[in-house]
Amino acid sequence: MTIHSASPATHGTADLRFHPFRDSATMLRRNLRHMVRYPSMTVTLIGMPVVFLLLFVYVFGGTMGAGLGEASGGRADYVDYVVPAIILMTVTATVQGTSISIAMDLTEGIIARFRTMHIARVSVLTGHVLGSVIQAMLALAIVIGVSLLVGFRPDAGPVDWLATAGFLVVVTFALVWLAVALGQTASTVEAASNVGMPLILLPFLSSGFVPTDSMPAGLRWFAEYQPFTPIIETLRGLLMDEPIGSSGWIALCWCAAIALGGYLWSRRLFNREYAR
């Protein structure tokens, strides 16, 4: 008589298999719970773009709007012009929080604790990325709501809004992977709060707040060829139902390059930490 039974070695091999999707879902729940239990960072990250929105609309909007388009330009026209830049600034502020969270995990030892557990390595970073994308979408909903209250009047239809949402997810996903890498390069949490500052400042050096035509030659060249200008122009075209031109595919190419570069850089830094 032949007896069919699984050997202990077979059971052991099955138990040692990694489950990246299950582990990533666990890490995502951890990051969402952390976001709920410690809402101060979320409030701060949302508050900054709201303050900039109110500042540019109510302090500078009358003057800066006078130079836009038709002679009737003013604060009302400037609100429609500046909101796409504020939306992108909301994304960059949120991903700056990602760098800080990554640095906190590295310096407080939780990453070292994860190393002793039987979990897929990729799940630690994936949980941060997915949690940050969800946090950014919530922040964007609030900021767009405030924008509507201060006079933003988009001409987008339902399809345009869906395209805008999808485009913002792509932009956020790309910038989050870059922020994950930047967070791993920081030696302290304080340093992590500064490494993302270029992402906050780049929208000011683009077509987000004033047309590039009004800039000096050197700054105008930089503004026209840096990645945030086609991203803002694509958002502006989708929200105001205007032609996007080549900005759409240029923005998507930049997002693909940033996402791939950020992912590879993040993975290399994380594996280096494991090897220590």
C-alpha positions as semicolon CSV with decimal commas, in nm:
position;residue;x (nm);y (nm);z (nm)
1;M;0,000;0,000;0,000
2;T;0,131;0,342;-0,094
3;I;0,077;0,626;0,145
4;H;0,068;0,978;-0,010
5;S;0,171;1,243;0,236
6;A;0,352;1,575;0,212
7;S;0,698;1,572;0,359
8;P;0,796;1,820;0,635
9;A;1,038;1,981;0,389
10;T;0,751;2,048;0,149
11;H;0,547;2,214;0,425
12;G;0,851;2,419;0,525
13;T;0,907;2,544;0,169
14;A;0,542;2,643;0,136
15;D;0,549;2,834;0,465
16;L;0,860;3,029;0,360
17;R;0,710;3,163;0,039
18;F;0,669;3,540;0,024
19;H;0,331;3,705;-0,034
20;P;0,408;4,054;-0,169
21;F;0,044;4,153;-0,234
22;R;-0,074;4,043;0,111
23;D;0,226;4,204;0,280
24;S;0,181;4,527;0,081
25;A;-0,184;4,541;0,190
26;T;-0,073;4,500;0,552
27;M;0,182;4,780;0,516
28;L;-0,081;5,000;0,349
29;R;-0,316;4,951;0,647
30;R;-0,029;5,040;0,880
31;N;0,037;5,368;0,696
32;L;-0,331;5,461;0,679
33;R;-0,372;5,397;1,053
34;H;-0,063;5,607;1,119
35;M;-0,215;5,886;0,910
36;V;-0,541;5,872;1,107
37;R;-0,377;5,853;1,449
38;Y;-0,135;6,137;1,375
39;P;-0,333;6,382;1,159
40;S;-0,110;6,683;1,233
41;M;0,122;6,610;0,940
42;T;-0,172;6,574;0,699
43;V;-0,323;6,902;0,821
44;T;0,013;7,078;0,776
45;L;0,066;6,939;0,427
46;I;-0,283;7,049;0,320
47;G;-0,260;7,385;0,498
48;M;0,043;7,505;0,307
49;P;-0,111;7,499;-0,045
50;V;-0,433;7,650;0,094
51;V;-0,235;7,940;0,243
52;F;-0,055;7,994;-0,089
53;L;-0,390;7,984;-0,271
54;L;-0,541;8,252;-0,045
55;L;-0,221;8,460;-0,063
56;F;-0,196;8,461;-0,441
57;V;-0,569;8,513;-0,497
58;Y;-0,647;8,783;-0,242
59;V;-0,309;8,963;-0,210
60;F;-0,154;8,935;-0,557
61;G;-0,450;8,824;-0,767
62;G;-0,578;9,171;-0,865
63;T;-0,238;9,286;-0,991
64;M;-0,115;8,963;-1,146
65;G;-0,447;8,893;-1,310
66;A;-0,440;9,231;-1,486
67;G;-0,166;9,102;-1,716
68;L;-0,353;8,791;-1,827
69;G;-0,518;8,760;-2,165
70;E;-0,798;9,002;-2,233
71;A;-0,827;9,350;-2,092
72;S;-1,092;9,225;-1,849
73;G;-0,831;9,014;-1,667
74;G;-0,832;9,049;-1,290
75;R;-0,860;8,847;-0,971
76;A;-1,135;8,625;-1,113
77;D;-0,923;8,530;-1,416
78;Y;-0,615;8,480;-1,200
79;V;-0,796;8,226;-0,980
80;D;-0,860;8,010;-1,286
81;Y;-0,498;8,055;-1,394
82;V;-0,326;7,977;-1,064
83;V;-0,533;7,684;-0,931
84;P;-0,357;7,419;-1,149
85;A;-0,026;7,528;-0,992
86;I;-0,178;7,507;-0,644
87;I;-0,307;7,157;-0,725
88;L;0,044;7,047;-0,826
89;M;0,185;7,213;-0,513
90;T;-0,058;7,003;-0,306
91;V;0,088;6,688;-0,461
92;T;0,448;6,799;-0,399
93;A;0,368;6,891;-0,037
94;T;0,213;6,549;0,022
95;V;0,508;6,360;-0,122
96;Q;0,737;6,566;0,102
97;G;0,551;6,400;0,389
98;T;0,641;6,065;0,234
99;S;1,011;6,145;0,262
100;I;0,963;6,235;0,628
101;S;0,772;5,911;0,700
102;I;1,040;5,700;0,533
103;A;1,313;5,875;0,731
104;M;1,118;5,825;1,056
105;D;1,086;5,451;0,989
106;L;1,458;5,425;0,916
107;T;1,576;5,626;1,217
108;E;1,329;5,487;1,471
109;G;1,420;5,125;1,402
110;I;1,092;4,994;1,262
111;I;1,268;4,905;0,935
112;A;1,520;4,703;1,136
113;R;1,226;4,523;1,301
114;F;1,076;4,446;0,960
115;R;1,408;4,292;0,855
116;T;1,366;4,024;1,121
117;M;1,017;3,934;0,996
118;H;0,930;3,701;0,710
119;I;0,776;3,962;0,476
120;A;0,841;4,065;0,117
121;R;1,097;4,347;0,108
122;V;0,908;4,538;-0,158
123;S;0,597;4,556;0,062
124;V;0,758;4,806;0,302
125;L;0,807;5,067;0,029
126;T;0,490;4,977;-0,160
127;G;0,282;5,039;0,154
128;H;0,430;5,388;0,181
129;V;0,369;5,461;-0,188
130;L;0,004;5,349;-0,190
131;G;-0,068;5,525;0,140
132;S;0,082;5,850;0,009
133;V;-0,120;5,832;-0,314
134;I;-0,443;5,793;-0,111
135;Q;-0,339;6,076;0,120
136;A;-0,266;6,299;-0,181
137;M;-0,606;6,229;-0,337
138;L;-0,781;6,327;-0,011
139;A;-0,569;6,644;0,011
140;L;-0,648;6,732;-0,352
141;A;-1,023;6,695;-0,290
142;I;-1,001;6,943;-0,001
143;V;-0,782;7,194;-0,188
144;I;-1,002;7,183;-0,500
145;G;-1,305;7,237;-0,275
146;V;-1,142;7,546;-0,121
147;S;-1,051;7,666;-0,472
148;L;-1,415;7,647;-0,575
149;L;-1,510;7,850;-0,267
150;V;-1,266;8,132;-0,356
151;G;-1,396;8,159;-0,712
152;F;-1,236;7,885;-0,923
153;R;-1,475;7,813;-1,209
154;P;-1,350;7,523;-1,428
155;D;-1,518;7,445;-1,759
156;A;-1,438;7,072;-1,735
157;G;-1,708;6,815;-1,807
158;P;-1,738;6,470;-1,645
159;V;-1,489;6,314;-1,890
160;D;-1,242;6,596;-1,830
161;W;-1,270;6,549;-1,453
162;L;-1,209;6,176;-1,487
163;A;-0,906;6,245;-1,707
164;T;-0,783;6,501;-1,453
165;A;-0,818;6,249;-1,168
166;G;-0,631;5,981;-1,362
167;F;-0,359;6,225;-1,462
168;L;-0,315;6,339;-1,100
169;V;-0,281;5,977;-0,986
170;V;-0,005;5,925;-1,244
171;V;0,176;6,245;-1,139
172;T;0,145;6,159;-0,769
173;F;0,264;5,802;-0,822
174;A;0,576;5,925;-1,004
175;L;0,665;6,193;-0,749
176;V;0,601;5,959;-0,453
177;W;0,863;5,711;-0,578
178;L;1,111;5,999;-0,608
179;A;1,021;6,110;-0,254
180;V;1,075;5,755;-0,122
181;A;1,430;5,763;-0,259
182;L;1,495;6,112;-0,120
183;G;1,370;6,003;0,222
184;Q;1,619;5,716;0,226
185;T;1,908;5,950;0,149
186;A;1,833;6,166;0,454
187;S;2,033;6,090;0,766
188;T;1,774;6,247;1,000
189;V;1,405;6,332;0,999
190;E;1,492;6,703;0,994
191;A;1,705;6,650;0,684
192;A;1,420;6,460;0,521
193;S;1,194;6,764;0,563
194;N;1,440;6,964;0,351
195;V;1,537;6,721;0,074
196;G;1,195;6,762;-0,087
197;M;1,208;7,143;-0,096
198;P;1,306;7,158;-0,468
199;L;0,974;6,986;-0,547
200;I;0,795;7,263;-0,355
201;L;0,987;7,544;-0,528
202;L;0,982;7,418;-0,889
203;P;0,614;7,517;-0,948
204;F;0,719;7,881;-0,884
205;L;0,975;7,850;-1,165
206;S;0,720;7,732;-1,418
207;S;0,413;7,868;-1,595
208;G;0,208;7,800;-1,282
209;F;0,191;8,150;-1,136
210;V;0,282;8,380;-1,429
211;P;0,315;8,316;-1,804
212;T;0,668;8,224;-1,910
213;D;0,660;8,509;-2,164
214;S;0,703;8,757;-1,878
215;M;1,027;8,595;-1,751
216;P;1,391;8,686;-1,836
217;A;1,541;8,479;-2,118
218;G;1,741;8,231;-1,905
219;L;1,463;8,173;-1,653
220;R;1,209;8,147;-1,934
221;W;1,413;7,869;-2,101
222;F;1,433;7,678;-1,770
223;A;1,062;7,727;-1,701
224;E;0,959;7,602;-2,044
225;Y;1,172;7,286;-2,033
226;Q;1,141;7,176;-1,670
227;P;0,890;6,892;-1,604
228;F;0,636;7,085;-1,399
229;T;0,541;7,327;-1,678
230;P;0,389;7,060;-1,912
231;I;0,221;6,900;-1,609
232;I;0,058;7,232;-1,512
233;E;-0,036;7,313;-1,872
234;T;-0,202;6,969;-1,903
235;L;-0,400;7,026;-1,584
236;R;-0,498;7,374;-1,702
237;G;-0,614;7,239;-2,037
238;L;-0,820;6,960;-1,878
239;L;-0,982;7,180;-1,614
240;M;-1,053;7,480;-1,838
241;D;-1,148;7,269;-2,142
242;E;-0,870;7,420;-2,350
243;P;-0,639;7,256;-2,610
244;I;-0,352;7,069;-2,443
245;G;-0,126;7,039;-2,746
246;S;0,199;6,852;-2,690
247;S;0,198;6,920;-2,314
248;G;0,003;6,600;-2,241
249;W;0,245;6,345;-2,383
250;I;0,548;6,545;-2,266
251;A;0,406;6,541;-1,912
252;L;0,340;6,166;-1,929
253;C;0,695;6,103;-2,054
254;W;0,834;6,305;-1,762
255;C;0,613;6,109;-1,519
256;A;0,731;5,776;-1,662
257;A;1,096;5,882;-1,635
258;I;1,054;6,013;-1,278
259;A;0,862;5,703;-1,165
260;L;1,111;5,457;-1,317
261;G;1,413;5,651;-1,190
262;G;1,262;5,693;-0,844
263;Y;1,169;5,324;-0,821
264;L;1,512;5,197;-0,926
265;W;1,687;5,445;-0,697
266;S;1,458;5,355;-0,404
267;R;1,509;4,980;-0,454
268;R;1,887;5,020;-0,471
269;L;1,895;5,228;-0,151
270;F;1,662;4,988;0,031
271;N;1,861;4,678;-0,070
272;R;2,178;4,856;0,040
273;E;2,021;4,912;0,381
274;Y;1,933;4,543;0,397
275;A;2,288;4,447;0,310
276;R;2,433;4,644;0,605
